Short mmCIF file of C-alpha atoms in Angstrom, two decimals:
data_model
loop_
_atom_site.label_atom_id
_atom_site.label_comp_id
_atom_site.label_asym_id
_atom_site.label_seq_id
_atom_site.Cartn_x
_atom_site.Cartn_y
_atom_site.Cartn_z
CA UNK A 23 5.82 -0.40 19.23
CA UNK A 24 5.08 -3.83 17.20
CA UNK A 25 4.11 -3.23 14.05
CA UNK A 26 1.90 -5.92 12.90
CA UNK A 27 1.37 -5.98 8.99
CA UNK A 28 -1.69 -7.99 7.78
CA UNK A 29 -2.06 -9.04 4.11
CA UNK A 30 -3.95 -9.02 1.94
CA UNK A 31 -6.26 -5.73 2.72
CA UNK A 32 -9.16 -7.25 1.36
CA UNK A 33 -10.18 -10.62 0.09
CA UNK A 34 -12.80 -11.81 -2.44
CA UNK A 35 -14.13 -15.97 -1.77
CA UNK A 36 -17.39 -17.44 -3.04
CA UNK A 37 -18.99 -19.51 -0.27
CA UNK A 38 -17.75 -22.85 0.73
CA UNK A 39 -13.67 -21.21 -0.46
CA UNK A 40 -10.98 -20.99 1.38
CA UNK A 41 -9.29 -17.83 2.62
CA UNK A 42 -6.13 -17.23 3.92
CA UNK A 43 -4.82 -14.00 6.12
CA UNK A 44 -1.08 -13.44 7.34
CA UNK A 45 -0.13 -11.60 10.06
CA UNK A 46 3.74 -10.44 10.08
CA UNK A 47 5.16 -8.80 13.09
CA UNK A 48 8.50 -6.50 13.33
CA UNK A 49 10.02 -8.27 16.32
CA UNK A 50 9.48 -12.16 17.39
CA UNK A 51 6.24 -12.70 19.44
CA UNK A 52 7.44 -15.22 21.91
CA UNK A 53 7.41 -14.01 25.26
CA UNK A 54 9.85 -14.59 28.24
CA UNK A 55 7.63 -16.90 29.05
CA UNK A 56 7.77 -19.18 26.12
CA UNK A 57 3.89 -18.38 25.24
CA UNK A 58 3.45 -16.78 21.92
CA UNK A 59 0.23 -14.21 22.33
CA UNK A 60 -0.62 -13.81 18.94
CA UNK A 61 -4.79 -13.50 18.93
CA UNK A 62 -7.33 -13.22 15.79
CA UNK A 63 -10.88 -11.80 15.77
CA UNK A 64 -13.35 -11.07 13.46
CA UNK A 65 -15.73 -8.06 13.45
CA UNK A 66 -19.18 -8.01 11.20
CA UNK A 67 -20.42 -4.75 10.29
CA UNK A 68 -21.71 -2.67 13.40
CA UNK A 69 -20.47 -5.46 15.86
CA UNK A 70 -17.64 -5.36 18.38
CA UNK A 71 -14.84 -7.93 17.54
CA UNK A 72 -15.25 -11.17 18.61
CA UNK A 73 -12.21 -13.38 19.62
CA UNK A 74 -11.60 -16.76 17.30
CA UNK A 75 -8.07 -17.66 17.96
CA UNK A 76 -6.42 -17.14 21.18
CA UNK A 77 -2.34 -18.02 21.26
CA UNK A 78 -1.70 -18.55 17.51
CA UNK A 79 -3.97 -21.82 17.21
CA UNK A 80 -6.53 -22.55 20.21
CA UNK A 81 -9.76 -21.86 18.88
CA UNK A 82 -11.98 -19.87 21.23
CA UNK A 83 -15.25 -21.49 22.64
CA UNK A 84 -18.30 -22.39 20.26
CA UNK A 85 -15.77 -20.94 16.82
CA UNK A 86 -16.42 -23.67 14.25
CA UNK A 87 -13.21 -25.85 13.29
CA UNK A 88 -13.19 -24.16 9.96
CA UNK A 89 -11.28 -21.68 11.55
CA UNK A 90 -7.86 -22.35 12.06
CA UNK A 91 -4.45 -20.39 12.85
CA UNK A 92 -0.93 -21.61 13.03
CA UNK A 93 2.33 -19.80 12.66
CA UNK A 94 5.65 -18.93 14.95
CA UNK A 95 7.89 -16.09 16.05
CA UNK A 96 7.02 -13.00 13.24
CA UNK A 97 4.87 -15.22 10.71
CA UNK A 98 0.76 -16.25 11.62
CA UNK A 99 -1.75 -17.06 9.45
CA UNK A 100 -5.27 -17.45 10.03
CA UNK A 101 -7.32 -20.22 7.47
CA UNK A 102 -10.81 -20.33 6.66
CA UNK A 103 -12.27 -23.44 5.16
CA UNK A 104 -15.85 -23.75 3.53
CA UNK A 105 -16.28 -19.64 4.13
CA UNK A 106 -20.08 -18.99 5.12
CA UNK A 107 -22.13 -15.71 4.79
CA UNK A 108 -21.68 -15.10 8.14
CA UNK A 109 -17.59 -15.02 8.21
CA UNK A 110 -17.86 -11.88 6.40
CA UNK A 111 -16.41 -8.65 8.36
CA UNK A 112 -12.79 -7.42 8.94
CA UNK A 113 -10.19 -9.96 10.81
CA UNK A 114 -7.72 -8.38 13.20
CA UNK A 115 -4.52 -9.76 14.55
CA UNK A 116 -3.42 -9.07 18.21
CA UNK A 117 -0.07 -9.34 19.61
CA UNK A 118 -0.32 -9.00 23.81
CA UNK A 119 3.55 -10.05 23.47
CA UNK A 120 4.95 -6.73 24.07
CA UNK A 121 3.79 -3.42 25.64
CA UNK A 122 1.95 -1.69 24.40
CA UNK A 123 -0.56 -4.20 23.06
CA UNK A 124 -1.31 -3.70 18.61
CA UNK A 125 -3.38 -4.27 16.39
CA UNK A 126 -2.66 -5.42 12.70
CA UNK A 127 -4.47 -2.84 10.15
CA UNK A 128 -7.06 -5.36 9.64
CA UNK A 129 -8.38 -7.66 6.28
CA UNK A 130 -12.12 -7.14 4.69
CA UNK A 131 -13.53 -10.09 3.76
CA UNK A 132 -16.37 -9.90 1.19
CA UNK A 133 -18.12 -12.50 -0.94
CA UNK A 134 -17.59 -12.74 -3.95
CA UNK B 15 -22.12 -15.78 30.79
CA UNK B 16 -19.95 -12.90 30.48
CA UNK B 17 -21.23 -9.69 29.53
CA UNK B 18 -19.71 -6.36 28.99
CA UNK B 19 -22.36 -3.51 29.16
CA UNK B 20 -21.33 0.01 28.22
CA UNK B 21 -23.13 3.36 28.74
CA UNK B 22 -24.41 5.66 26.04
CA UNK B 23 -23.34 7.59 23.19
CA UNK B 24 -21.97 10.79 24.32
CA UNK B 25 -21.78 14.25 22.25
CA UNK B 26 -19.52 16.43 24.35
CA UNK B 27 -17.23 20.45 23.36
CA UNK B 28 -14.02 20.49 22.42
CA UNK B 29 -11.86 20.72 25.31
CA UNK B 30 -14.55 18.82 27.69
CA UNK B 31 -14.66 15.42 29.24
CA UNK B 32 -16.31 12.67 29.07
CA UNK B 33 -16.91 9.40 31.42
CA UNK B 34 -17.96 6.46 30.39
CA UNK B 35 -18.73 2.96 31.95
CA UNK B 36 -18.96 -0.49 31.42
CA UNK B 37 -21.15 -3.07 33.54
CA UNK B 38 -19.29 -6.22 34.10
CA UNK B 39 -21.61 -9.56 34.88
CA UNK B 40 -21.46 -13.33 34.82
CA UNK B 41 -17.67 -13.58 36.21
CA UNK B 42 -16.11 -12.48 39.38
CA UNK B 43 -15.23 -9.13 38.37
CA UNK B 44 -12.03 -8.29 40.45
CA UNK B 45 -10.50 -11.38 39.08
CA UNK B 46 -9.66 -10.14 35.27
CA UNK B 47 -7.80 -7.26 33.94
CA UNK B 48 -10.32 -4.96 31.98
CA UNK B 49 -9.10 -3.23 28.41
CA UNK B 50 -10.25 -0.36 26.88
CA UNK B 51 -9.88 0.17 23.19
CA UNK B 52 -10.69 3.14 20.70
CA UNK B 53 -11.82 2.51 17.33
CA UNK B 54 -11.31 5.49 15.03
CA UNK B 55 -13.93 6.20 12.15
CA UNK B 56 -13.43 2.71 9.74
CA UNK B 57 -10.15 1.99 11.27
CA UNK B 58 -8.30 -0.15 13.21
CA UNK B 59 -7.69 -0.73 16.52
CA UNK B 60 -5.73 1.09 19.36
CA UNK B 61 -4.98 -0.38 22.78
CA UNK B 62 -5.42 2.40 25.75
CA UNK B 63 -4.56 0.59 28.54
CA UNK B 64 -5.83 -1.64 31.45
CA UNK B 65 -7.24 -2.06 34.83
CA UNK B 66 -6.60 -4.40 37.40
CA UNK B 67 -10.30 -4.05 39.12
CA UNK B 68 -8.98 -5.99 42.22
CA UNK B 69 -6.20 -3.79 43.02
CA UNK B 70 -6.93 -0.86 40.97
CA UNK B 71 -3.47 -1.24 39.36
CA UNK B 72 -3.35 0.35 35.78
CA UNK B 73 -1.08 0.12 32.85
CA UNK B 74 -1.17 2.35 29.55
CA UNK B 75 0.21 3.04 25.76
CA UNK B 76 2.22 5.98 26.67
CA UNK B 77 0.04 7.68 23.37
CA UNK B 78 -2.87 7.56 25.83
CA UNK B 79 -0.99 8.84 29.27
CA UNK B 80 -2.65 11.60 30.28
CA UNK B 81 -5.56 11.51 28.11
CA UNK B 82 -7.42 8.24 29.62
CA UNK B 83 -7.98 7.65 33.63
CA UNK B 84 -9.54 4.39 34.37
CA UNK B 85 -11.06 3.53 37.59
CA UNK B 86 -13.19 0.93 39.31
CA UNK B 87 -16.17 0.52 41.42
CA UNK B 88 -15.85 -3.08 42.77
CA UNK B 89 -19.11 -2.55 44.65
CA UNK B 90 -21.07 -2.78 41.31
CA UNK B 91 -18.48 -4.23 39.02
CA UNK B 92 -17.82 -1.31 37.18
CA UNK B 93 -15.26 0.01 35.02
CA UNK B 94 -15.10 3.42 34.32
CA UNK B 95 -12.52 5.60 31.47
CA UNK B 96 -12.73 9.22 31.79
CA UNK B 97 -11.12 11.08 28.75
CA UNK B 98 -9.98 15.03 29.02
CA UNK B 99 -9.39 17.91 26.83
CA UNK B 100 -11.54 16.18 24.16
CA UNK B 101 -10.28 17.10 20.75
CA UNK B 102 -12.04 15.86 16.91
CA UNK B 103 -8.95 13.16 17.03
CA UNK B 104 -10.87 11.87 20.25
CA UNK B 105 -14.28 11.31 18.28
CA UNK B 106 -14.20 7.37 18.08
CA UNK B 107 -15.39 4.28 19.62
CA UNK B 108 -14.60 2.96 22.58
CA UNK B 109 -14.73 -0.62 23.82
CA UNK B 110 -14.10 -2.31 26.88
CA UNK B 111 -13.14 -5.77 26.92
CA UNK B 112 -11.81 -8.74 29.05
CA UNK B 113 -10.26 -9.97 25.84
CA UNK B 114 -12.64 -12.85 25.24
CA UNK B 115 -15.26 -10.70 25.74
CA UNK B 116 -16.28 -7.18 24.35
CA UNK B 117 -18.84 -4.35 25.38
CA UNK B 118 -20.71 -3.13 22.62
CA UNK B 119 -18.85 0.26 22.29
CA UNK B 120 -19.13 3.41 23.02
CA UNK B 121 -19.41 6.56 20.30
CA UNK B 122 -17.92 9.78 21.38
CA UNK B 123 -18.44 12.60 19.12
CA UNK B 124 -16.53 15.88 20.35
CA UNK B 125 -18.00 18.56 17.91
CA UNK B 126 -18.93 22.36 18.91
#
């Protein structure tokens, strides 16, 4: 199975900081296809996970453009500008590449 | 707009099953794969497999073959996972999701 290893575990930012997650995978996430399926969420306490990034970079309908991912083949990173109180919760990444589908181990962001 | 709605929390034996649904609305039902997902205790997050709700076509992690049947009722746009010979490693939650969207989870407890 992919292995996807996110970093860092947990991250402190004061409001209106910026915080940056990676997202490594152990094999190349472009598909036969040529699509790379490399998705990020976000889940706040007692929620289900929301989707925020779809395909390394498209953001997903009504997610502010703070949010923004980029990356290629078995390096993704997802960027938050200006983080607000209510970015707070554990990110996920999400490779649909390969079968079966993983998860990375997920990152805890708390305020600092 | 799309919503996922899942049955209730479920306290079941060891060695018992347990069925659970989710209530598809706002999209044409048969025309998107459905997910399920389980969620141990403050961990990450473990694809189970998917349903084709049009064709009833399935595909699974192999970790999950034999422990998770998923069917559909098309009639009421319905998922449905049935899990069997329940152990404590089975105590989680479960979600079902269309990828963009997300039911709000299911808690199975399997306890004596």
């Amino acid at each position: 199975d992919v292995v996807l290893t996110q970093t860092p575990v947990s991250l402190l930012i004061s409001l209106g900081g910026q915080a940056s997650i990676s997202c490594r995978s152990s094999q190349s996430l472009v598909h036969s296809n040529g699509n790379t399926y490399l998705h990020w969420y976000l889940q706040k306490p007692g929620q289900s996970p929301q989707l925020l990034i779809y395909q390394v970079s498209n953001r997903f309908s009504g997610i502010p453009d703070r949010f923004s991912g980029s990356g290629s083949g078995t390096d993704f990173t997802l960027k938050i500008s200006r983080v607000e109180p209510e970015d707070l919760g554990v990110y996920y990444c999400l490779q649909r590449t390969h079968n079966p589908d993983t998860f990375g181990a997920g990152t805890k962001l708390e305020l600092k | 707009q799309v919503k996922l709605l899942q049955s209730g929390a479920a306290l079941v034996k060891p060695g018992a099953s347990v069925k659970m649904s989710c209530k598809a609305s706002g999209y044409t039902f048969t025309d998107y794969w459905v997910s399920w997902v389980k969620q141990s205790h403050g961990k990450s997050l473990e694809w189970i497999g998917e349903i084709y709700p049009n064709s009833g076509a399935t595909n699974f992690n192999e970790k999950f073959k034999g422990k998770a049947t998923l069917t559909v009722d098309k009639s009421t746009s319905t998922a449905y996972m049935e899990l069997s010979r329940l152990t404590s490693e089975d105590s989680a939650i479960y979600y079902c999701t269309r990828w963009d969207s997300w039911g709000q989870g299911v808690m199975v407890t399997v306890s004596s």
